[in-house]
Amino acid sequence: MHERLAFARAAYDAVALYDPKRTPVELDLTDNTNLWGIPPTAERTLREMPAAAVTRYPTLYAAELKAALASLHGVSADMIVTGCGSDDILDSAMRAFGEPGELVAGSEPSFAMIPIFAQMNALRWRGISELSIAGTPQLMHQPDIDALLATNAKILYLCSPNNPTGALIARERIERVIARARGVVFIDEAYAEFAGVSSIDLVAQSERVLIIRTMSKAYGLAGLRLGYAIGQPALVTEVEKSRGPYKLNAMAERAALAALRHDMAWVEEHVALAVTVRERLADALRAMGLAPMPSAANFVCVPIANCVAVGQAMRARGVAVRPFPALPAVGDALRISVGPWALMERMLHALAPALREVNG
Ligand code: PMP
């Protein structure tokens, strides 16, 4: 640790550098990316990149990519803003709508970066423990909408399917939040392709909804850092102002355009594969006596006692999964990215002895 700089921003005193100390491992199943690879035309486009994509600046606001994304989602191009990953969108949007000191609220457990982005923008964060609801397994873990609305937060964050649980949020809950929220509602749909459902249509009904999407997961382009959001033009313009120009690099924009124009069949095929493997993996985990949570994403969250130690024991066998100790409403759990079945078998061969070693 360094000494505090006298001229450092006070709001940053409580901000730690985000650095989860990732050490290289043979099989990394921690980040829910596309483990099948890069869409083929995007890959060819990257290999054949013209020099100007490197020597010149990219376009200001990625107009061509916005047009392609608009046609994919059936909205107009002025309803899209792009960013350097959806992380950048979330960060820019918090800065766009939250005055320093205002509140961001969201359900817990959820995406770990949200409280950090709030802090980075001098906003306050309040996490509201999710509800466990008996009945339909897919909808067992739901945000406590009344408690979220009662925070009166300027920004409400919902994630569907949720990271790290994989749970979808029921449509009527999302609608209730939008109808009653005081401020802006962020709906993070980083994993929506794997769920086959989206709230994008709700944008037409409300000027306060921002849907956040990414090309890091289903599209296999995480290293290029491509995210985007959809909302009504006035809302999107505020995010774009906060984001600023030249945020999407030219190589990323060209590869993403190639994928959207030529690789959609590849993307859909691999989304379908991920869904099939996800269910097969859940079956295999159940066969081991575990109780994986129903997932609508490309990962499976499985409650496991002493998850940190189990994760370490798996890592000693060359496999990394993400431990989440003491998740609200869940307890200790491991989150496992889905990929080709051979990788899942390799993971299961590390999990079984790790469980015996740690939990007996
Ligand atoms: N939202 C959620 C829910 C995520 O899980 C992630 C990636 N872990 C992101 C946003 C950010 O993704 P990216 O910046 O790669 O678009």
Short mmCIF file of C-alpha atoms and ligand atoms in Angstrom, two decimals:
data_model
loop_
_atom_site.label_atom_id
_atom_site.label_comp_id
_atom_site.label_asym_id
_atom_site.label_seq_id
_atom_site.Cartn_x
_atom_site.Cartn_y
_atom_site.Cartn_z
CA MET A 1 0.00 0.00 0.00
CA HIS A 2 1.11 3.54 -0.76
CA GLU A 3 0.68 6.55 1.53
CA ARG A 4 -2.50 8.49 0.75
CA LEU A 5 -1.72 11.36 -1.62
CA ALA A 6 -2.70 14.72 -0.13
CA PHE A 7 -4.31 15.73 -3.43
CA ALA A 8 -6.17 12.45 -4.09
CA ARG A 9 -9.94 12.63 -4.45
CA ALA A 10 -11.62 11.97 -1.08
CA ALA A 11 -14.29 9.71 -2.63
CA TYR A 12 -11.47 7.43 -3.78
CA ASP A 13 -10.17 6.73 -0.26
CA ALA A 14 -12.54 3.78 -0.01
CA VAL A 15 -11.89 2.56 -3.57
CA ALA A 16 -9.46 -0.33 -3.87
CA LEU A 17 -7.84 -1.15 -7.20
CA TYR A 18 -9.87 -3.98 -8.74
CA ASP A 19 -7.34 -6.78 -8.93
CA PRO A 20 -8.62 -10.30 -8.22
CA LYS A 21 -5.06 -11.72 -8.59
CA ARG A 22 -5.73 -14.11 -11.42
CA THR A 23 -2.90 -16.57 -11.84
CA PRO A 24 -2.64 -18.58 -15.06
CA VAL A 25 -4.32 -21.96 -14.98
CA GLU A 26 -4.71 -24.75 -17.53
CA LEU A 27 -8.51 -24.50 -17.78
CA ASP A 28 -10.13 -21.19 -16.84
CA LEU A 29 -13.90 -21.41 -16.31
CA THR A 30 -14.23 -18.16 -14.35
CA ASP A 31 -15.38 -15.49 -16.81
CA ASN A 32 -18.37 -16.83 -18.77
CA THR A 33 -16.88 -16.03 -22.18
CA ASN A 34 -17.45 -18.10 -25.33
CA LEU A 35 -15.14 -21.10 -24.91
CA TRP A 36 -15.92 -22.35 -28.42
CA GLY A 37 -13.95 -19.51 -30.04
CA ILE A 38 -14.31 -16.47 -32.31
CA PRO A 39 -17.05 -16.15 -34.96
CA PRO A 40 -15.27 -17.02 -38.26
CA THR A 41 -15.82 -13.81 -40.25
CA ALA A 42 -14.86 -11.69 -37.26
CA GLU A 43 -11.65 -13.70 -36.98
CA ARG A 44 -10.83 -13.28 -40.68
CA THR A 45 -11.55 -9.55 -40.44
CA LEU A 46 -9.11 -9.25 -37.54
CA ARG A 47 -6.39 -11.12 -39.43
CA GLU A 48 -6.83 -8.95 -42.52
CA MET A 49 -7.13 -5.62 -40.72
CA PRO A 50 -6.07 -2.67 -42.92
CA ALA A 51 -3.31 -0.43 -41.54
CA ALA A 52 -5.68 2.53 -41.28
CA ALA A 53 -7.58 0.70 -38.55
CA VAL A 54 -4.44 1.08 -36.46
CA THR A 55 -2.80 4.29 -37.68
CA ARG A 56 -5.96 6.46 -37.77
CA TYR A 57 -8.48 7.24 -35.06
CA PRO A 58 -11.65 5.18 -34.95
CA THR A 59 -14.99 6.83 -35.68
CA LEU A 60 -16.30 9.14 -32.96
CA TYR A 61 -19.33 7.16 -31.84
CA ALA A 62 -19.25 3.98 -33.97
CA ALA A 63 -22.21 5.00 -36.16
CA GLU A 64 -21.96 1.99 -38.46
CA LEU A 65 -21.97 -0.45 -35.57
CA LYS A 66 -24.90 1.36 -33.99
CA ALA A 67 -26.84 0.97 -37.25
CA ALA A 68 -26.09 -2.78 -37.38
CA LEU A 69 -27.10 -3.27 -33.73
CA ALA A 70 -30.24 -1.19 -34.27
CA SER A 71 -31.34 -3.41 -37.12
CA LEU A 72 -30.59 -6.55 -35.06
CA HIS A 73 -32.85 -5.33 -32.25
CA GLY A 74 -35.49 -3.57 -34.33
CA VAL A 75 -34.86 -0.10 -32.89
CA SER A 76 -33.49 3.10 -34.43
CA ALA A 77 -29.75 3.87 -34.40
CA ASP A 78 -30.23 6.91 -32.13
CA MET A 79 -31.44 4.46 -29.44
CA ILE A 80 -28.00 2.77 -29.21
CA VAL A 81 -24.81 3.79 -27.45
CA THR A 82 -21.66 1.66 -27.68
CA GLY A 83 -18.81 1.37 -25.21
CA CYS A 84 -15.51 -0.25 -24.35
CA GLY A 85 -17.25 -3.31 -22.95
CA SER A 86 -20.55 -3.04 -21.12
CA ASP A 87 -18.41 -2.17 -18.08
CA ASP A 88 -17.77 1.16 -19.79
CA ILE A 89 -21.49 1.62 -20.47
CA LEU A 90 -22.39 0.91 -16.84
CA ASP A 91 -19.70 3.27 -15.60
CA SER A 92 -20.59 6.06 -18.06
CA ALA A 93 -24.31 5.71 -17.37
CA MET A 94 -23.79 5.98 -13.62
CA ARG A 95 -21.78 9.15 -14.20
CA ALA A 96 -24.45 10.45 -16.57
CA PHE A 97 -27.37 10.10 -14.17
CA GLY A 98 -25.97 10.05 -10.63
CA GLU A 99 -24.92 13.25 -8.88
CA PRO A 100 -22.07 12.57 -6.42
CA GLY A 101 -23.57 11.25 -3.18
CA GLU A 102 -26.76 9.89 -4.78
CA LEU A 103 -27.83 6.29 -4.35
CA VAL A 104 -27.49 3.28 -6.65
CA ALA A 105 -29.48 0.26 -5.46
CA GLY A 106 -29.64 -3.28 -6.70
CA SER A 107 -30.48 -6.80 -5.69
CA GLU A 108 -27.84 -9.01 -4.04
CA PRO A 109 -26.20 -11.22 -5.07
CA SER A 110 -25.47 -9.65 -8.43
CA PHE A 111 -22.69 -8.38 -10.68
CA ALA A 112 -19.76 -7.58 -8.39
CA MET A 113 -18.61 -4.55 -10.40
CA ILE A 114 -21.77 -2.52 -9.76
CA PRO A 115 -20.90 -1.33 -6.22
CA ILE A 116 -17.39 -0.62 -7.51
CA PHE A 117 -18.62 1.50 -10.43
CA ALA A 118 -20.89 3.34 -7.98
CA GLN A 119 -17.90 4.10 -5.74
CA MET A 120 -15.77 5.13 -8.71
CA ASN A 121 -18.42 7.74 -9.54
CA ALA A 122 -18.73 8.99 -5.94
CA LEU A 123 -22.19 7.42 -5.63
CA ARG A 124 -23.48 5.41 -2.70
CA TRP A 125 -24.45 1.76 -3.11
CA ARG A 126 -27.21 -0.16 -1.37
CA GLY A 127 -27.61 -3.89 -1.93
CA ILE A 128 -30.99 -5.46 -1.13
CA SER A 129 -30.95 -9.19 -0.44
CA GLU A 130 -32.98 -11.10 -3.02
CA LEU A 131 -36.04 -13.18 -2.15
CA SER A 132 -36.24 -16.94 -2.32
CA ILE A 133 -39.62 -17.83 -3.70
CA ALA A 134 -41.06 -21.33 -3.64
CA GLY A 135 -42.64 -22.62 -6.84
CA THR A 136 -41.28 -22.36 -10.37
CA PRO A 137 -37.58 -23.25 -10.09
CA GLN A 138 -36.57 -20.82 -12.87
CA LEU A 139 -37.99 -17.91 -10.87
CA MET A 140 -36.94 -18.98 -7.37
CA HIS A 141 -34.45 -16.19 -6.82
CA GLN A 142 -36.01 -12.81 -7.43
CA PRO A 143 -35.15 -9.22 -6.54
CA ASP A 144 -37.21 -7.75 -3.70
CA ILE A 145 -38.90 -5.10 -5.83
CA ASP A 146 -40.74 -3.31 -3.02
CA ALA A 147 -37.55 -2.97 -0.98
CA LEU A 148 -35.63 -1.77 -4.04
CA LEU A 149 -38.26 0.85 -4.83
CA ALA A 150 -38.36 1.93 -1.17
CA THR A 151 -34.69 2.96 -1.39
CA ASN A 152 -35.86 5.78 -3.68
CA ALA A 153 -32.50 5.36 -5.44
CA LYS A 154 -31.60 7.53 -8.42
CA ILE A 155 -30.37 4.45 -10.23
CA LEU A 156 -31.81 0.95 -9.88
CA TYR A 157 -29.77 -1.93 -11.25
CA LEU A 158 -31.33 -5.24 -12.33
CA CYS A 159 -29.44 -8.10 -13.97
CA SER A 160 -31.37 -10.74 -15.95
CA PRO A 161 -30.19 -13.46 -16.26
CA ASN A 162 -28.42 -12.59 -13.05
CA ASN A 163 -24.70 -13.01 -12.50
CA PRO A 164 -23.72 -15.07 -10.49
CA THR A 165 -26.94 -17.07 -9.91
CA GLY A 166 -28.17 -17.43 -13.50
CA ALA A 167 -31.73 -16.57 -12.46
CA LEU A 168 -34.11 -14.74 -14.77
CA ILE A 169 -36.16 -11.89 -13.34
CA ALA A 170 -39.90 -12.33 -13.84
CA ARG A 171 -41.29 -9.96 -16.45
CA GLU A 172 -43.94 -8.53 -14.13
CA ARG A 173 -41.29 -7.59 -11.57
CA ILE A 174 -39.30 -5.70 -14.18
CA GLU A 175 -42.44 -3.91 -15.33
CA ARG A 176 -43.30 -2.96 -11.75
CA VAL A 177 -39.85 -1.45 -11.20
CA ILE A 178 -40.07 0.57 -14.40
CA ALA A 179 -43.56 1.84 -13.59
CA ARG A 180 -42.63 3.01 -10.11
CA ALA A 181 -38.93 3.96 -10.19
CA ARG A 182 -37.97 7.52 -9.29
CA GLY A 183 -34.87 7.54 -11.47
CA VAL A 184 -33.22 5.45 -14.14
CA VAL A 185 -33.53 1.65 -14.35
CA PHE A 186 -30.54 -0.24 -15.70
CA ILE A 187 -31.34 -3.73 -16.95
CA ASP A 188 -28.12 -5.65 -17.51
CA GLU A 189 -28.70 -8.30 -20.18
CA ALA A 190 -25.10 -9.48 -20.60
CA TYR A 191 -26.39 -13.09 -20.78
CA ALA A 192 -29.77 -12.51 -22.47
CA GLU A 193 -28.82 -14.45 -25.63
CA PHE A 194 -28.66 -17.65 -23.55
CA ALA A 195 -32.08 -16.98 -22.01
CA GLY A 196 -33.87 -16.18 -25.25
CA VAL A 197 -35.86 -13.41 -23.55
CA SER A 198 -35.20 -9.70 -23.29
CA SER A 199 -36.76 -6.51 -21.96
CA ILE A 200 -35.72 -4.43 -24.97
CA ASP A 201 -39.36 -3.96 -25.97
CA LEU A 202 -40.00 -2.11 -22.69
CA VAL A 203 -37.77 0.73 -23.88
CA ALA A 204 -40.62 1.91 -26.12
CA GLN A 205 -42.84 2.39 -23.08
CA SER A 206 -40.47 4.27 -20.80
CA GLU A 207 -37.85 6.98 -21.11
CA ARG A 208 -36.11 5.76 -17.95
CA VAL A 209 -35.03 2.27 -19.04
CA LEU A 210 -31.51 1.49 -20.22
CA ILE A 211 -30.88 -2.06 -21.45
CA ILE A 212 -27.20 -3.02 -21.31
CA ARG A 213 -25.80 -5.69 -23.62
CA THR A 214 -22.35 -7.04 -24.50
CA MET A 215 -20.52 -8.85 -27.29
CA SER A 216 -18.19 -10.44 -24.70
CA LYS A 217 -20.31 -13.53 -24.01
CA ALA A 218 -22.44 -15.00 -26.83
CA TYR A 219 -20.32 -13.31 -29.53
CA GLY A 220 -16.95 -14.52 -28.27
CA LEU A 221 -15.35 -11.05 -28.50
CA ALA A 222 -14.50 -10.28 -24.85
CA GLY A 223 -10.92 -9.29 -25.64
CA LEU A 224 -12.11 -6.61 -28.05
CA ARG A 225 -14.21 -4.88 -25.35
CA LEU A 226 -17.54 -4.20 -27.04
CA GLY A 227 -20.64 -3.29 -25.13
CA TYR A 228 -23.76 -1.32 -25.93
CA ALA A 229 -26.98 -0.05 -24.46
CA ILE A 230 -30.47 0.57 -25.77
CA GLY A 231 -32.80 3.30 -24.56
CA GLN A 232 -34.83 6.21 -25.79
CA PRO A 233 -32.72 8.75 -27.73
CA ALA A 234 -32.64 11.43 -24.99
CA LEU A 235 -31.45 8.89 -22.40
CA VAL A 236 -28.85 7.37 -24.72
CA THR A 237 -27.48 10.83 -25.60
CA GLU A 238 -26.72 11.49 -21.92
CA VAL A 239 -24.78 8.21 -21.70
CA GLU A 240 -22.91 9.04 -24.89
CA LYS A 241 -21.93 12.48 -23.56
CA SER A 242 -20.61 10.87 -20.40
CA ARG A 243 -18.83 8.16 -22.40
CA GLY A 244 -17.08 10.58 -24.75
CA PRO A 245 -15.64 10.06 -28.27
CA TYR A 246 -13.32 7.33 -29.65
CA LYS A 247 -14.15 4.75 -26.96
CA LEU A 248 -14.56 1.82 -29.32
CA ASN A 249 -11.31 0.93 -31.06
CA ALA A 250 -11.41 0.62 -34.84
CA MET A 251 -10.38 -3.05 -34.96
CA ALA A 252 -13.13 -3.97 -32.52
CA GLU A 253 -15.72 -2.05 -34.50
CA ARG A 254 -14.74 -3.75 -37.78
CA ALA A 255 -14.73 -7.23 -36.26
CA ALA A 256 -18.09 -6.66 -34.56
CA LEU A 257 -19.63 -5.43 -37.81
CA ALA A 258 -18.33 -8.53 -39.60
CA ALA A 259 -19.85 -10.76 -36.92
CA LEU A 260 -23.22 -9.02 -37.07
CA ARG A 261 -23.33 -9.17 -40.87
CA HIS A 262 -22.01 -12.68 -41.49
CA ASP A 263 -21.73 -14.73 -38.31
CA MET A 264 -25.20 -14.67 -36.76
CA ALA A 265 -25.79 -18.33 -37.62
CA TRP A 266 -22.51 -19.21 -35.81
CA VAL A 267 -23.55 -17.16 -32.79
CA GLU A 268 -26.99 -18.79 -32.64
CA GLU A 269 -25.54 -22.27 -33.08
CA HIS A 270 -23.11 -21.73 -30.20
CA VAL A 271 -25.74 -20.20 -27.95
CA ALA A 272 -27.82 -23.35 -28.52
CA LEU A 273 -24.77 -25.51 -27.76
CA ALA A 274 -24.09 -23.58 -24.55
CA VAL A 275 -27.70 -24.12 -23.45
CA THR A 276 -27.47 -27.87 -24.16
CA VAL A 277 -24.18 -28.23 -22.31
CA ARG A 278 -25.50 -26.12 -19.41
CA GLU A 279 -28.37 -28.56 -18.87
CA ARG A 280 -26.08 -31.59 -19.25
CA LEU A 281 -23.68 -30.06 -16.73
CA ALA A 282 -26.55 -29.42 -14.28
CA ASP A 283 -27.56 -33.10 -14.64
CA ALA A 284 -23.98 -34.22 -13.99
CA LEU A 285 -23.78 -32.02 -10.88
CA ARG A 286 -27.09 -33.41 -9.61
CA ALA A 287 -25.76 -36.91 -10.17
CA MET A 288 -22.95 -35.98 -7.75
CA GLY A 289 -25.54 -35.09 -5.11
CA LEU A 290 -25.26 -31.32 -5.67
CA ALA A 291 -28.12 -28.88 -6.28
CA PRO A 292 -27.17 -26.48 -9.09
CA MET A 293 -29.37 -23.39 -9.34
CA PRO A 294 -31.55 -23.20 -12.45
CA SER A 295 -29.62 -21.04 -14.93
CA ALA A 296 -30.72 -19.05 -17.96
CA ALA A 297 -27.12 -18.00 -18.71
CA ASN A 298 -23.91 -19.67 -19.97
CA PHE A 299 -22.78 -20.66 -16.49
CA VAL A 300 -24.05 -22.73 -13.62
CA CYS A 301 -24.04 -21.62 -10.00
CA VAL A 302 -23.86 -24.50 -7.56
CA PRO A 303 -24.07 -24.11 -3.79
CA ILE A 304 -21.04 -25.82 -2.21
CA ALA A 305 -19.84 -25.46 1.37
CA ASN A 306 -16.29 -24.15 1.82
CA CYS A 307 -16.34 -22.95 -1.78
CA VAL A 308 -13.05 -21.06 -1.52
CA ALA A 309 -11.16 -24.14 -0.34
CA VAL A 310 -12.90 -26.31 -2.95
CA GLY A 311 -11.96 -23.76 -5.61
CA GLN A 312 -8.34 -23.89 -4.45
CA ALA A 313 -8.31 -27.66 -4.50
CA MET A 314 -9.66 -27.56 -8.08
CA ARG A 315 -7.05 -25.01 -9.06
CA ALA A 316 -4.36 -27.36 -7.73
CA ARG A 317 -5.75 -29.78 -10.34
CA GLY A 318 -5.49 -27.20 -13.13
CA VAL A 319 -9.09 -25.96 -13.23
CA ALA A 320 -10.31 -22.51 -12.17
CA VAL A 321 -13.95 -21.83 -11.29
CA ARG A 322 -15.21 -18.79 -9.41
CA PRO A 323 -15.97 -19.21 -5.70
CA PHE A 324 -18.59 -16.90 -4.16
CA PRO A 325 -18.46 -17.23 -0.37
CA ALA A 326 -21.58 -16.37 1.66
CA LEU A 327 -23.80 -15.10 -1.16
CA PRO A 328 -26.96 -13.46 0.21
CA ALA A 329 -29.91 -15.90 -0.01
CA VAL A 330 -27.59 -18.63 -1.40
CA GLY A 331 -24.58 -19.20 0.86
CA ASP A 332 -21.26 -20.55 -0.41
CA ALA A 333 -21.31 -21.34 -4.13
CA LEU A 334 -19.14 -22.00 -7.17
CA ARG A 335 -19.91 -20.40 -10.53
CA ILE A 336 -18.81 -22.53 -13.46
CA SER A 337 -18.65 -21.24 -17.06
CA VAL A 338 -20.14 -23.54 -19.68
CA GLY A 339 -18.03 -24.63 -22.65
CA PRO A 340 -17.37 -27.66 -24.89
CA TRP A 341 -18.33 -30.87 -23.10
CA ALA A 342 -14.72 -32.15 -23.01
CA LEU A 343 -13.86 -29.13 -20.83
CA MET A 344 -16.83 -29.81 -18.57
CA GLU A 345 -15.63 -33.40 -18.10
CA ARG A 346 -12.19 -32.11 -17.22
CA MET A 347 -13.79 -29.75 -14.68
CA LEU A 348 -15.92 -32.55 -13.17
CA HIS A 349 -12.76 -34.66 -12.80
CA ALA A 350 -11.25 -31.87 -10.71
CA LEU A 351 -14.42 -31.11 -8.75
CA ALA A 352 -15.07 -34.64 -7.47
CA PRO A 353 -11.68 -35.14 -5.73
CA ALA A 354 -11.66 -31.50 -4.55
CA LEU A 355 -15.03 -32.05 -2.85
CA ARG A 356 -13.81 -35.26 -1.18
CA GLU A 357 -10.62 -33.54 -0.05
CA VAL A 358 -12.30 -30.47 1.46
CA ASN A 359 -15.79 -31.55 2.52
CA GLY A 360 -15.18 -35.30 3.08
N1 PMP B 1 -22.58 -7.31 -16.83
C1 PMP B 1 -22.52 -8.55 -16.34
C2 PMP B 1 -23.70 -9.10 -15.63
C3 PMP B 1 -21.35 -9.32 -16.48
O1 PMP B 1 -21.29 -10.55 -15.97
C4 PMP B 1 -20.25 -8.76 -17.16
C5 PMP B 1 -18.96 -9.53 -17.39
N2 PMP B 1 -18.51 -10.26 -16.35
C6 PMP B 1 -20.37 -7.45 -17.64
C7 PMP B 1 -21.55 -6.77 -17.48
C8 PMP B 1 -19.23 -6.75 -18.33
O2 PMP B 1 -18.91 -7.32 -19.52
P1 PMP B 1 -18.10 -6.56 -20.64
O3 PMP B 1 -17.50 -5.33 -20.03
O4 PMP B 1 -17.10 -7.54 -21.10
O5 PMP B 1 -19.11 -6.21 -21.69
#
